[in-house]
Short mmCIF file of C-alpha atoms and ligand atoms in Angstrom, two decimals:
data_model
loop_
_atom_site.label_atom_id
_atom_site.label_comp_id
_atom_site.label_asym_id
_atom_site.label_seq_id
_atom_site.Cartn_x
_atom_site.Cartn_y
_atom_site.Cartn_z
CA MET A 1 -42.20 10.26 -28.73
CA SER A 2 -39.03 12.23 -28.01
CA PRO A 3 -39.22 15.04 -25.43
CA ARG A 4 -38.88 18.66 -26.64
CA SER A 5 -35.19 19.53 -26.95
CA THR A 6 -33.62 21.04 -23.82
CA THR A 7 -32.69 24.71 -23.51
CA PRO A 8 -29.62 25.25 -25.72
CA GLY A 9 -26.45 25.27 -23.66
CA THR A 10 -27.80 23.07 -20.87
CA ASN A 11 -26.87 19.46 -20.35
CA GLN A 12 -29.01 17.04 -22.39
CA SER A 13 -29.23 14.64 -19.46
CA TRP A 14 -30.89 17.00 -17.05
CA GLY A 15 -31.65 20.22 -18.99
CA GLY A 16 -35.41 19.59 -19.15
CA ARG A 17 -36.36 21.81 -16.19
CA PHE A 18 -33.82 24.57 -16.89
CA SER A 19 -34.59 27.87 -18.59
CA GLU A 20 -31.10 29.29 -19.07
CA PRO A 21 -27.75 27.75 -19.95
CA THR A 22 -25.24 26.87 -17.28
CA ASP A 23 -22.70 29.60 -16.56
CA ALA A 24 -19.51 28.75 -18.42
CA PHE A 25 -17.41 28.87 -15.26
CA VAL A 26 -19.92 26.75 -13.34
CA GLU A 27 -19.83 24.19 -16.10
CA ARG A 28 -16.07 23.86 -15.73
CA PHE A 29 -16.20 24.09 -11.93
CA THR A 30 -18.73 21.28 -11.53
CA ALA A 31 -17.40 18.96 -14.24
CA SER A 32 -15.37 15.90 -13.30
CA VAL A 33 -14.70 14.37 -16.70
CA THR A 34 -11.10 15.60 -16.79
CA PHE A 35 -10.29 13.15 -14.01
CA ASP A 36 -13.16 10.64 -13.75
CA GLN A 37 -12.57 9.43 -17.31
CA ARG A 38 -10.13 7.10 -15.58
CA LEU A 39 -13.23 5.14 -14.54
CA ALA A 40 -14.41 4.66 -18.16
CA LEU A 41 -13.78 0.94 -18.51
CA GLN A 42 -15.41 0.20 -15.14
CA ASP A 43 -18.33 2.47 -16.09
CA ILE A 44 -18.88 0.36 -19.22
CA GLN A 45 -18.47 -2.89 -17.28
CA GLY A 46 -21.12 -1.71 -14.79
CA SER A 47 -23.48 -0.63 -17.57
CA VAL A 48 -23.18 -3.95 -19.39
CA ALA A 49 -24.09 -5.78 -16.17
CA HIS A 50 -26.97 -3.37 -15.47
CA ALA A 51 -28.43 -3.81 -18.99
CA THR A 52 -28.02 -7.59 -18.76
CA MET A 53 -29.90 -7.63 -15.47
CA LEU A 54 -32.64 -5.34 -16.86
CA ALA A 55 -33.19 -7.78 -19.76
CA ARG A 56 -33.18 -10.73 -17.38
CA VAL A 57 -36.07 -9.21 -15.38
CA GLY A 58 -37.93 -8.09 -18.52
CA VAL A 59 -37.41 -4.29 -18.23
CA LEU A 60 -35.41 -4.33 -21.50
CA THR A 61 -35.94 -6.69 -24.43
CA ASP A 62 -33.11 -8.97 -25.46
CA GLU A 63 -32.68 -6.90 -28.65
CA GLU A 64 -32.37 -3.70 -26.64
CA ARG A 65 -29.81 -5.32 -24.37
CA ASP A 66 -27.82 -6.57 -27.34
CA ALA A 67 -27.78 -3.14 -28.96
CA ILE A 68 -26.59 -1.58 -25.69
CA VAL A 69 -23.91 -4.20 -25.09
CA THR A 70 -22.62 -3.96 -28.65
CA GLY A 71 -22.63 -0.15 -28.59
CA LEU A 72 -20.77 -0.10 -25.27
CA GLY A 73 -18.23 -2.57 -26.69
CA GLU A 74 -17.54 -0.20 -29.58
CA ILE A 75 -17.21 2.75 -27.20
CA ARG A 76 -14.76 0.76 -25.12
CA ALA A 77 -12.67 0.16 -28.25
CA GLU A 78 -12.78 3.90 -29.10
CA ILE A 79 -11.57 4.73 -25.60
CA GLU A 80 -8.81 2.13 -25.74
CA ARG A 81 -7.65 3.48 -29.09
CA GLY A 82 -7.61 6.99 -27.61
CA GLU A 83 -10.19 8.22 -30.14
CA PHE A 84 -13.06 8.98 -27.78
CA GLN A 85 -13.94 12.71 -27.67
CA TRP A 86 -14.49 13.70 -24.05
CA SER A 87 -16.65 16.77 -23.54
CA VAL A 88 -16.70 19.00 -20.45
CA LYS A 89 -20.22 20.05 -21.47
CA LEU A 90 -21.29 16.49 -20.68
CA GLU A 91 -19.91 16.93 -17.16
CA ASP A 92 -18.66 13.47 -16.23
CA VAL A 93 -17.59 10.06 -17.50
CA HIS A 94 -21.09 8.64 -17.09
CA MET A 95 -22.87 11.21 -19.25
CA ASN A 96 -20.13 11.25 -21.87
CA ILE A 97 -20.45 7.52 -22.41
CA GLU A 98 -24.25 7.53 -22.30
CA ALA A 99 -24.43 10.38 -24.85
CA ARG A 100 -22.07 8.53 -27.18
CA LEU A 101 -24.17 5.39 -26.83
CA THR A 102 -27.28 7.31 -27.83
CA ASP A 103 -25.41 8.79 -30.83
CA LYS A 104 -24.57 5.28 -31.89
CA ILE A 105 -27.75 3.29 -31.20
CA GLY A 106 -30.43 5.96 -30.93
CA ILE A 107 -33.32 5.84 -28.49
CA THR A 108 -32.35 2.47 -26.97
CA GLY A 109 -29.27 4.19 -25.56
CA LYS A 110 -31.57 6.38 -23.51
CA LYS A 111 -33.08 3.28 -21.85
CA LEU A 112 -29.80 2.21 -20.24
CA HIS A 113 -30.29 4.56 -17.31
CA THR A 114 -33.63 2.92 -16.34
CA GLY A 115 -33.66 2.02 -12.65
CA ARG A 116 -30.27 3.62 -12.08
CA SER A 117 -28.80 6.98 -11.05
CA ARG A 118 -25.32 8.41 -11.41
CA ASN A 119 -25.19 8.18 -7.63
CA ASP A 120 -25.22 4.39 -7.47
CA GLN A 121 -23.36 4.27 -10.79
CA VAL A 122 -20.35 6.29 -9.63
CA ALA A 123 -20.13 4.40 -6.34
CA THR A 124 -20.10 1.14 -8.32
CA ASP A 125 -17.46 2.39 -10.76
CA ILE A 126 -15.07 3.45 -8.00
CA ARG A 127 -15.46 0.13 -6.22
CA LEU A 128 -14.78 -1.82 -9.44
CA PHE A 129 -11.77 0.38 -10.17
CA LEU A 130 -10.35 0.14 -6.67
CA ARG A 131 -10.86 -3.63 -6.58
CA ASP A 132 -8.82 -4.03 -9.79
CA GLU A 133 -6.12 -1.73 -8.46
CA ILE A 134 -5.98 -3.53 -5.11
CA ASP A 135 -5.12 -6.71 -6.99
CA VAL A 136 -2.25 -4.93 -8.76
CA VAL A 137 -1.03 -3.42 -5.47
CA GLU A 138 -1.21 -6.85 -3.86
CA ALA A 139 0.89 -8.43 -6.60
CA GLU A 140 3.66 -5.83 -6.00
CA LEU A 141 3.42 -6.30 -2.25
CA ILE A 142 3.84 -10.06 -2.69
CA ARG A 143 6.86 -9.50 -4.95
CA LEU A 144 8.46 -7.26 -2.33
CA ARG A 145 7.74 -9.68 0.52
CA GLU A 146 9.22 -12.57 -1.49
CA GLY A 147 12.33 -10.54 -2.28
CA LEU A 148 12.89 -9.65 1.36
CA ILE A 149 12.34 -13.21 2.57
CA ALA A 150 14.84 -14.58 0.04
CA LEU A 151 17.42 -11.93 0.96
CA ALA A 152 16.88 -12.58 4.68
CA ASP A 153 17.46 -16.28 4.18
CA ARG A 154 20.67 -15.57 2.27
CA GLU A 155 21.89 -13.15 4.96
CA ALA A 156 20.88 -15.23 8.00
CA ASP A 157 24.53 -15.41 9.16
CA THR A 158 25.53 -11.83 8.32
CA ILE A 159 26.24 -9.88 11.50
CA MET A 160 25.49 -6.21 11.96
CA PRO A 161 24.93 -3.94 14.95
CA GLY A 162 21.38 -3.71 16.21
CA PHE A 163 20.39 -0.23 17.42
CA THR A 164 18.22 1.42 20.01
CA HIS A 165 18.21 5.24 20.06
CA LEU A 166 20.39 4.78 16.94
CA GLN A 167 23.22 3.82 19.31
CA THR A 168 24.87 0.42 18.97
CA ALA A 169 22.94 -1.93 21.26
CA GLN A 170 23.47 -5.64 20.56
CA PRO A 171 24.62 -7.58 17.53
CA VAL A 172 21.88 -8.92 15.26
CA THR A 173 21.87 -10.67 11.95
CA PHE A 174 21.07 -8.74 8.77
CA GLY A 175 18.54 -11.45 7.91
CA HIS A 176 16.76 -10.75 11.18
CA HIS A 177 16.59 -7.04 10.40
CA LEU A 178 15.14 -7.74 6.94
CA LEU A 179 12.52 -10.04 8.42
CA ALA A 180 11.45 -7.22 10.76
CA TRP A 181 10.62 -5.22 7.61
CA GLN A 182 8.83 -8.26 6.23
CA GLU A 183 6.62 -8.45 9.35
CA MET A 184 5.49 -4.85 8.82
CA LEU A 185 4.54 -5.72 5.24
CA ALA A 186 2.74 -8.91 6.31
CA ARG A 187 0.42 -6.77 8.47
CA ASP A 188 -0.07 -4.35 5.57
CA HIS A 189 -0.99 -7.27 3.36
CA GLU A 190 -3.67 -8.41 5.83
CA ARG A 191 -5.03 -4.87 6.05
CA LEU A 192 -5.23 -4.66 2.26
CA LEU A 193 -7.19 -7.90 1.98
CA ASP A 194 -9.48 -6.88 4.80
CA CYS A 195 -10.18 -3.58 3.03
CA ARG A 196 -10.87 -5.47 -0.23
CA LYS A 197 -13.76 -7.33 1.42
CA ARG A 198 -15.55 -4.05 2.12
CA VAL A 199 -14.74 -2.66 -1.34
CA ASN A 200 -16.32 -5.72 -2.92
CA VAL A 201 -19.97 -4.80 -2.26
CA LEU A 202 -22.44 -3.63 -4.94
CA PRO A 203 -24.12 -0.17 -4.64
CA LEU A 204 -26.02 -0.47 -7.96
CA GLY A 205 -29.77 -0.72 -7.44
CA ALA A 206 -29.74 1.97 -4.75
CA ALA A 207 -30.52 4.37 -7.63
CA ALA A 208 -30.52 8.03 -6.52
CA LEU A 209 -30.94 7.20 -2.81
CA ALA A 210 -34.14 5.24 -2.10
CA GLY A 211 -34.04 2.31 -4.52
CA THR A 212 -36.14 1.98 -7.65
CA THR A 213 -39.68 1.01 -8.66
CA TYR A 214 -38.49 -1.43 -11.36
CA PRO A 215 -38.40 -5.16 -10.54
CA ILE A 216 -34.58 -5.25 -10.49
CA ASP A 217 -32.56 -8.21 -9.23
CA ARG A 218 -29.51 -6.88 -7.45
CA HIS A 219 -28.15 -10.37 -6.82
CA VAL A 220 -27.85 -10.87 -10.56
CA THR A 221 -25.95 -7.59 -11.00
CA ALA A 222 -23.71 -8.43 -8.04
CA GLU A 223 -22.89 -11.81 -9.48
CA LEU A 224 -22.23 -10.46 -12.98
CA LEU A 225 -19.74 -7.97 -11.55
CA GLY A 226 -18.10 -10.41 -9.13
CA PHE A 227 -19.29 -8.53 -6.03
CA GLU A 228 -19.73 -10.47 -2.81
CA ARG A 229 -23.25 -9.10 -2.21
CA PRO A 230 -25.50 -6.09 -2.85
CA ALA A 231 -25.10 -3.23 -0.33
CA GLU A 232 -27.74 -3.56 2.38
CA ASN A 233 -29.12 -0.02 2.52
CA SER A 234 -29.69 2.29 -0.45
CA LEU A 235 -28.97 5.54 1.46
CA ASP A 236 -25.69 4.14 2.72
CA ALA A 237 -24.82 2.56 -0.65
CA VAL A 238 -24.76 5.88 -2.55
CA SER A 239 -23.04 7.89 0.17
CA ASP A 240 -20.51 5.53 1.72
CA ARG A 241 -16.86 6.22 0.94
CA ASP A 242 -15.39 4.34 3.92
CA PHE A 243 -13.77 1.90 1.52
CA ALA A 244 -11.71 4.72 -0.06
CA ILE A 245 -10.71 5.99 3.38
CA GLU A 246 -9.77 2.48 4.47
CA PHE A 247 -7.63 1.98 1.40
CA THR A 248 -5.90 5.30 2.03
CA ALA A 249 -5.37 4.34 5.67
CA PHE A 250 -3.82 1.06 4.53
CA ALA A 251 -1.67 3.07 2.11
CA SER A 252 -0.60 5.55 4.80
CA ILE A 253 0.58 2.78 7.12
CA LEU A 254 2.33 0.99 4.28
CA LEU A 255 4.08 4.21 3.20
CA MET A 256 5.06 4.87 6.82
CA HIS A 257 6.77 1.46 6.78
CA LEU A 258 8.42 2.04 3.40
CA SER A 259 9.58 5.41 4.69
CA ARG A 260 11.21 3.81 7.74
CA MET A 261 12.95 1.30 5.48
CA SER A 262 13.99 4.14 3.17
CA GLU A 263 15.49 6.05 6.06
CA GLU A 264 17.62 3.02 6.96
CA LEU A 265 18.70 2.51 3.36
CA VAL A 266 19.72 6.16 3.14
CA LEU A 267 21.72 5.92 6.36
CA TRP A 268 23.31 2.62 5.41
CA THR A 269 24.52 3.82 2.01
CA SER A 270 26.28 6.81 3.61
CA ALA A 271 30.07 6.76 3.94
CA GLN A 272 29.62 7.01 7.72
CA PHE A 273 27.67 3.74 7.96
CA ASP A 274 28.85 2.03 4.77
CA PHE A 275 26.62 -0.99 5.48
CA ILE A 276 25.17 -1.64 2.04
CA ASP A 277 25.59 -0.95 -1.62
CA LEU A 278 22.64 -0.02 -3.83
CA PRO A 279 23.22 -0.69 -7.52
CA ASP A 280 23.85 2.39 -9.66
CA ARG A 281 20.54 1.91 -11.50
CA PHE A 282 18.66 2.92 -8.33
CA CYS A 283 20.80 5.99 -7.65
CA THR A 284 21.57 9.28 -9.33
CA GLY A 285 24.51 11.63 -9.37
CA SER A 286 25.06 15.26 -8.51
CA SER A 287 25.47 17.91 -11.19
CA ILE A 288 28.15 19.68 -9.16
CA MET A 289 29.86 17.08 -6.94
CA PRO A 290 31.33 14.40 -9.20
CA GLN A 291 31.91 11.91 -6.37
CA LYS A 292 28.24 11.73 -5.33
CA LYS A 293 25.96 8.71 -5.70
CA ASN A 294 22.66 9.62 -4.13
CA PRO A 295 20.02 7.14 -2.89
CA ASP A 296 17.23 9.08 -4.62
CA VAL A 297 14.79 6.21 -4.86
CA PRO A 298 14.48 5.59 -1.11
CA GLU A 299 14.58 9.35 -0.46
CA LEU A 300 11.68 9.90 -2.82
CA VAL A 301 9.64 7.08 -1.31
CA ARG A 302 10.21 8.68 2.09
CA GLY A 303 9.10 12.01 0.64
CA LYS A 304 5.99 10.65 -1.05
CA THR A 305 4.65 9.40 2.27
CA GLY A 306 3.52 12.95 3.01
CA ARG A 307 1.12 13.22 0.11
CA VAL A 308 -0.59 9.94 1.03
CA TYR A 309 -1.06 11.07 4.65
CA GLY A 310 -2.50 14.28 3.20
CA HIS A 311 -5.01 12.33 1.11
CA LEU A 312 -6.14 10.36 4.16
CA ILE A 313 -6.88 13.55 6.07
CA GLY A 314 -8.44 15.03 2.94
CA LEU A 315 -10.88 12.16 2.51
CA LEU A 316 -11.78 12.02 6.20
CA THR A 317 -12.49 15.73 6.13
CA LEU A 318 -14.48 15.40 2.90
CA MET A 319 -16.85 12.97 4.58
CA LYS A 320 -17.08 14.34 8.09
CA SER A 321 -20.09 16.64 7.78
CA GLN A 322 -22.07 15.15 4.94
CA PRO A 323 -25.72 14.50 5.61
CA LEU A 324 -27.23 11.40 4.00
CA ALA A 325 -27.32 10.58 1.18
CA TYR A 326 -25.32 11.57 -1.94
CA ASN A 327 -23.83 15.07 -2.04
CA LYS A 328 -21.79 16.62 -4.81
CA ASP A 329 -18.92 16.82 -2.31
CA ASN A 330 -18.37 13.14 -3.07
CA GLN A 331 -17.02 14.02 -6.49
CA GLU A 332 -13.90 15.17 -4.61
CA ASP A 333 -13.12 11.58 -3.57
CA LYS A 334 -11.52 10.60 -6.87
CA GLU A 335 -8.35 12.64 -7.22
CA PRO A 336 -6.98 11.79 -3.75
CA LEU A 337 -7.84 8.14 -4.25
CA PHE A 338 -6.23 8.01 -7.70
CA ASP A 339 -3.10 9.77 -6.49
CA THR A 340 -2.88 7.42 -3.50
CA LEU A 341 -3.12 4.42 -5.82
CA ASP A 342 -0.49 5.74 -8.20
CA THR A 343 1.86 6.61 -5.37
CA VAL A 344 1.49 3.27 -3.58
CA ARG A 345 1.98 1.33 -6.78
CA ASP A 346 5.10 3.22 -7.79
CA CYS A 347 6.65 3.05 -4.32
CA LEU A 348 6.00 -0.67 -4.05
CA LYS A 349 7.42 -1.26 -7.50
CA ALA A 350 10.55 0.73 -6.63
CA PHE A 351 11.04 -1.31 -3.47
CA ALA A 352 10.22 -4.67 -5.05
CA ASP A 353 12.78 -4.00 -7.81
CA MET A 354 15.40 -2.69 -5.41
CA ALA A 355 15.15 -5.10 -2.44
CA PRO A 356 16.78 -8.15 -4.07
CA ALA A 357 19.63 -5.90 -5.24
CA ILE A 358 20.63 -4.68 -1.76
CA THR A 359 24.20 -5.86 -1.21
CA PRO A 360 25.47 -5.85 2.36
CA ARG A 361 29.07 -4.75 2.96
CA LYS A 362 29.60 -7.56 5.41
CA ALA A 363 33.05 -6.61 6.69
CA SER A 364 31.92 -3.11 7.43
CA MET A 365 28.76 -4.26 9.23
CA TYR A 366 30.80 -6.72 11.27
CA GLU A 367 33.38 -4.10 12.21
CA ALA A 368 30.61 -1.70 13.30
CA ALA A 369 29.07 -4.40 15.50
CA ARG A 370 32.46 -5.06 17.08
CA ARG A 371 32.84 -1.42 18.00
CA GLY A 372 30.42 -0.01 20.55
CA PHE A 373 30.58 -2.83 23.14
CA SER A 374 27.62 -4.63 21.59
CA THR A 375 28.24 -7.80 23.64
CA ALA A 376 28.09 -6.01 27.01
CA THR A 377 24.68 -7.54 27.78
CA ASP A 378 26.12 -10.98 26.97
CA LEU A 379 28.82 -10.46 29.60
CA ALA A 380 26.18 -9.45 32.16
CA ASP A 381 24.09 -12.53 31.31
CA TYR A 382 27.24 -14.68 31.68
CA LEU A 383 27.79 -13.31 35.19
CA VAL A 384 24.14 -13.92 36.10
CA ARG A 385 24.45 -17.54 34.97
CA ARG A 386 27.36 -17.80 37.43
CA GLY A 387 25.25 -16.58 40.34
CA VAL A 388 25.85 -12.79 40.26
CA ALA A 389 22.68 -10.69 40.76
CA PHE A 390 21.75 -8.84 37.55
CA ARG A 391 22.19 -5.33 39.06
CA ASP A 392 25.69 -6.24 40.30
CA ALA A 393 26.51 -7.80 36.95
CA HIS A 394 25.35 -4.56 35.25
CA GLU A 395 27.75 -2.57 37.46
CA ILE A 396 30.69 -4.93 36.78
CA VAL A 397 30.16 -4.73 33.04
CA GLY A 398 29.79 -0.94 33.25
CA GLN A 399 33.25 -0.76 34.84
CA SER A 400 34.68 -3.09 32.19
CA VAL A 401 33.24 -0.87 29.44
CA ALA A 402 34.71 2.25 31.09
CA PHE A 403 38.08 0.50 31.10
CA GLY A 404 37.66 -0.47 27.44
CA LEU A 405 36.82 3.12 26.53
CA ARG A 406 39.99 4.39 28.25
CA GLU A 407 42.09 1.70 26.56
CA GLY A 408 40.37 1.85 23.18
CA ARG A 409 39.54 -1.86 23.20
CA ASP A 410 36.38 -3.98 22.93
CA LEU A 411 35.48 -6.48 25.70
CA SER A 412 36.50 -9.39 23.45
CA GLU A 413 39.95 -7.80 23.01
CA MET A 414 40.76 -7.73 26.74
CA THR A 415 42.83 -10.40 28.46
CA LEU A 416 41.28 -12.68 31.07
CA GLU A 417 43.34 -10.90 33.77
CA GLU A 418 42.02 -7.53 32.70
CA LEU A 419 38.43 -8.76 32.87
CA ARG A 420 38.99 -10.45 36.23
CA GLN A 421 39.91 -7.05 37.79
CA PHE A 422 36.16 -6.41 37.79
CA SER A 423 34.94 -9.87 38.83
CA ASP A 424 36.81 -13.03 39.72
CA THR A 425 33.79 -15.10 38.65
CA ILE A 426 34.96 -14.59 35.06
CA ASP A 427 36.74 -17.57 33.44
CA GLU A 428 38.33 -18.45 30.13
CA ASP A 429 34.96 -19.53 28.65
CA VAL A 430 33.78 -15.89 28.77
CA PHE A 431 35.26 -15.35 25.31
CA GLU A 432 32.63 -17.66 23.80
CA VAL A 433 29.92 -15.19 24.77
CA LEU A 434 31.94 -12.09 23.93
CA THR A 435 32.23 -12.95 20.23
CA LEU A 436 29.59 -11.60 17.91
CA GLU A 437 28.84 -15.08 16.53
CA GLY A 438 28.33 -16.42 20.07
CA SER A 439 26.15 -13.47 20.98
CA VAL A 440 23.70 -13.88 18.08
CA ALA A 441 23.66 -17.69 18.23
CA ALA A 442 22.68 -17.52 21.91
CA ARG A 443 19.39 -15.77 21.11
CA ASN A 444 18.00 -19.04 19.98
CA HIS A 445 14.23 -18.93 20.44
CA ILE A 446 11.28 -18.03 18.25
CA GLY A 447 11.59 -14.36 17.31
CA GLY A 448 15.30 -14.25 18.24
CA THR A 449 18.20 -13.24 16.01
CA ALA A 450 20.13 -16.57 15.96
CA PRO A 451 20.91 -17.58 12.34
CA ASP A 452 19.00 -20.87 12.68
CA GLN A 453 15.97 -18.98 13.95
CA VAL A 454 16.20 -16.54 11.05
CA ARG A 455 16.23 -19.40 8.54
CA ALA A 456 13.21 -21.01 10.26
CA ALA A 457 11.38 -17.66 10.38
CA ALA A 458 12.06 -17.11 6.66
CA GLN A 459 10.51 -20.50 5.93
CA ARG A 460 7.44 -19.71 8.03
CA ALA A 461 7.07 -16.35 6.28
CA ARG A 462 7.26 -18.08 2.88
CA ASP A 463 4.57 -20.57 3.92
CA ALA A 464 2.28 -17.86 5.33
CA LEU A 465 2.62 -15.84 2.13
CA ALA A 466 1.84 -18.87 -0.04
CA ALA A 467 -1.24 -19.65 2.10
CA LEU A 468 -2.51 -16.07 1.76
CA ALA A 469 -1.96 -16.10 -2.01
CA SER A 470 -3.84 -19.40 -2.50
CA HIS A 471 -6.67 -18.15 -0.28
CA GLY A 472 -6.78 -15.13 -2.62
CA ARG A 473 -7.32 -17.32 -5.66
CA GLN A 474 -10.43 -18.70 -3.91
CA ASP A 475 -11.89 -15.19 -3.47
CA GLY A 476 -11.43 -14.49 -7.18
CA ARG A 477 -8.44 -12.19 -6.70
CA ALA A 478 -5.89 -11.94 -9.49
N1 LIG B 1 -19.61 13.15 -11.19
C1 LIG B 1 -20.40 12.76 -10.08
C2 LIG B 1 -19.47 12.26 -8.94
O1 LIG B 1 -18.36 12.02 -9.21
C3 LIG B 1 -21.34 11.66 -10.44
C4 LIG B 1 -22.57 11.62 -9.61
C5 LIG B 1 -23.34 12.86 -9.82
N2 LIG B 1 -24.62 12.78 -9.27
C6 LIG B 1 -25.41 13.87 -9.17
N3 LIG B 1 -26.57 13.71 -8.68
N4 LIG B 1 -24.99 15.07 -9.53
O2 LIG B 1 -19.86 12.12 -7.81
#
């Protein structure tokens, strides 16, 4: 027998105990369907698994399950075709889909929610959604890492100034600089995969907060949805949003790295540095200054970092005072998480497309390394090898640099006699260490900038990336 109809103007799903309709503003204020409809396909996926499990344990008949699965399949097609009518009156994605199912298949549709609550349902939907998105983010991250490794290998011999305090310090190779970026991204990649493990846990079965009286089998549901295991504790399962915070923390660190890279790209494309060229397709012009070619893509990535940091603080603050278990506050988790995902994906795509197209202006990089006495440390090391104490060597080189500054010449452009004014330990072979090529080649150990080391490091990075990707295929990642 059907229950008496609910008070007109109240929600069909919970209107039974209400005696007046919801205030129109409150209806809009509490609804989430305008944004949580993004979870629709995962909501259906979760419901299909739930109904399948309920039939497996005998709570639904096989016919009921089939009607539910078929009805949900049709709803999925309506959503994909853009024909589904979303209603704010039905509050959220879950109740919109359930109401449509009941329209289509009648009373059996009302049985789908047996042994389940929107609390465990929404937590499951977000985890399914985030898991899919993590796999997309990972694919872009891999593409960017591969692009940087290939470029680094190609530019292993290209010399540029290395900086500390943004002042010319010592010559490095461009390949070495690119592999420094790659290391940042390798750590981000590990963080992403570590976060994925904690996303991949099933809340369903926790029901509203305490579990359910039906003989459910949560291992079956977990397996059907590809989750590693059911969540251990029902109170925690419905209220935990650590996984969203962790993803946003991963995203914040990644964006911080992309922002640092962006800053360098912006500097390097300037006329003052003139180190690289970015193809026109990644730049835009000025509406007033005809000569301008602006590095908008890296600038915008740098700018977008701020919103992701904001979302991290937003989510942490959302969770900080919530008592167990589910609270409506949790509905506020979705928009920051969605925006973080969209931002990370777009920024990674921009970088993955752009990285292979970075063209170094080699002559200009080389000239910049030659200016600024970048081989001064090499001269000091040379003196030390000849028995001079490092502090004395530092002083001798300091005087040589002061001389060079007065004369407007680099150390490698001085004559042997000029250099010997400061130390008679200096011989003709000093010029081998004063060249930029000699300077970089001498840093020939693991982690050093020597071209051979850069090529070996690029190979190791390629191997590590391939190992991580094949490990991923074993965990069922895309
Ligand atoms: N729209 C809700 C959310 O996003 C779904 C869960 C609502 N549960 C409840 N008991 N009101 O969190």
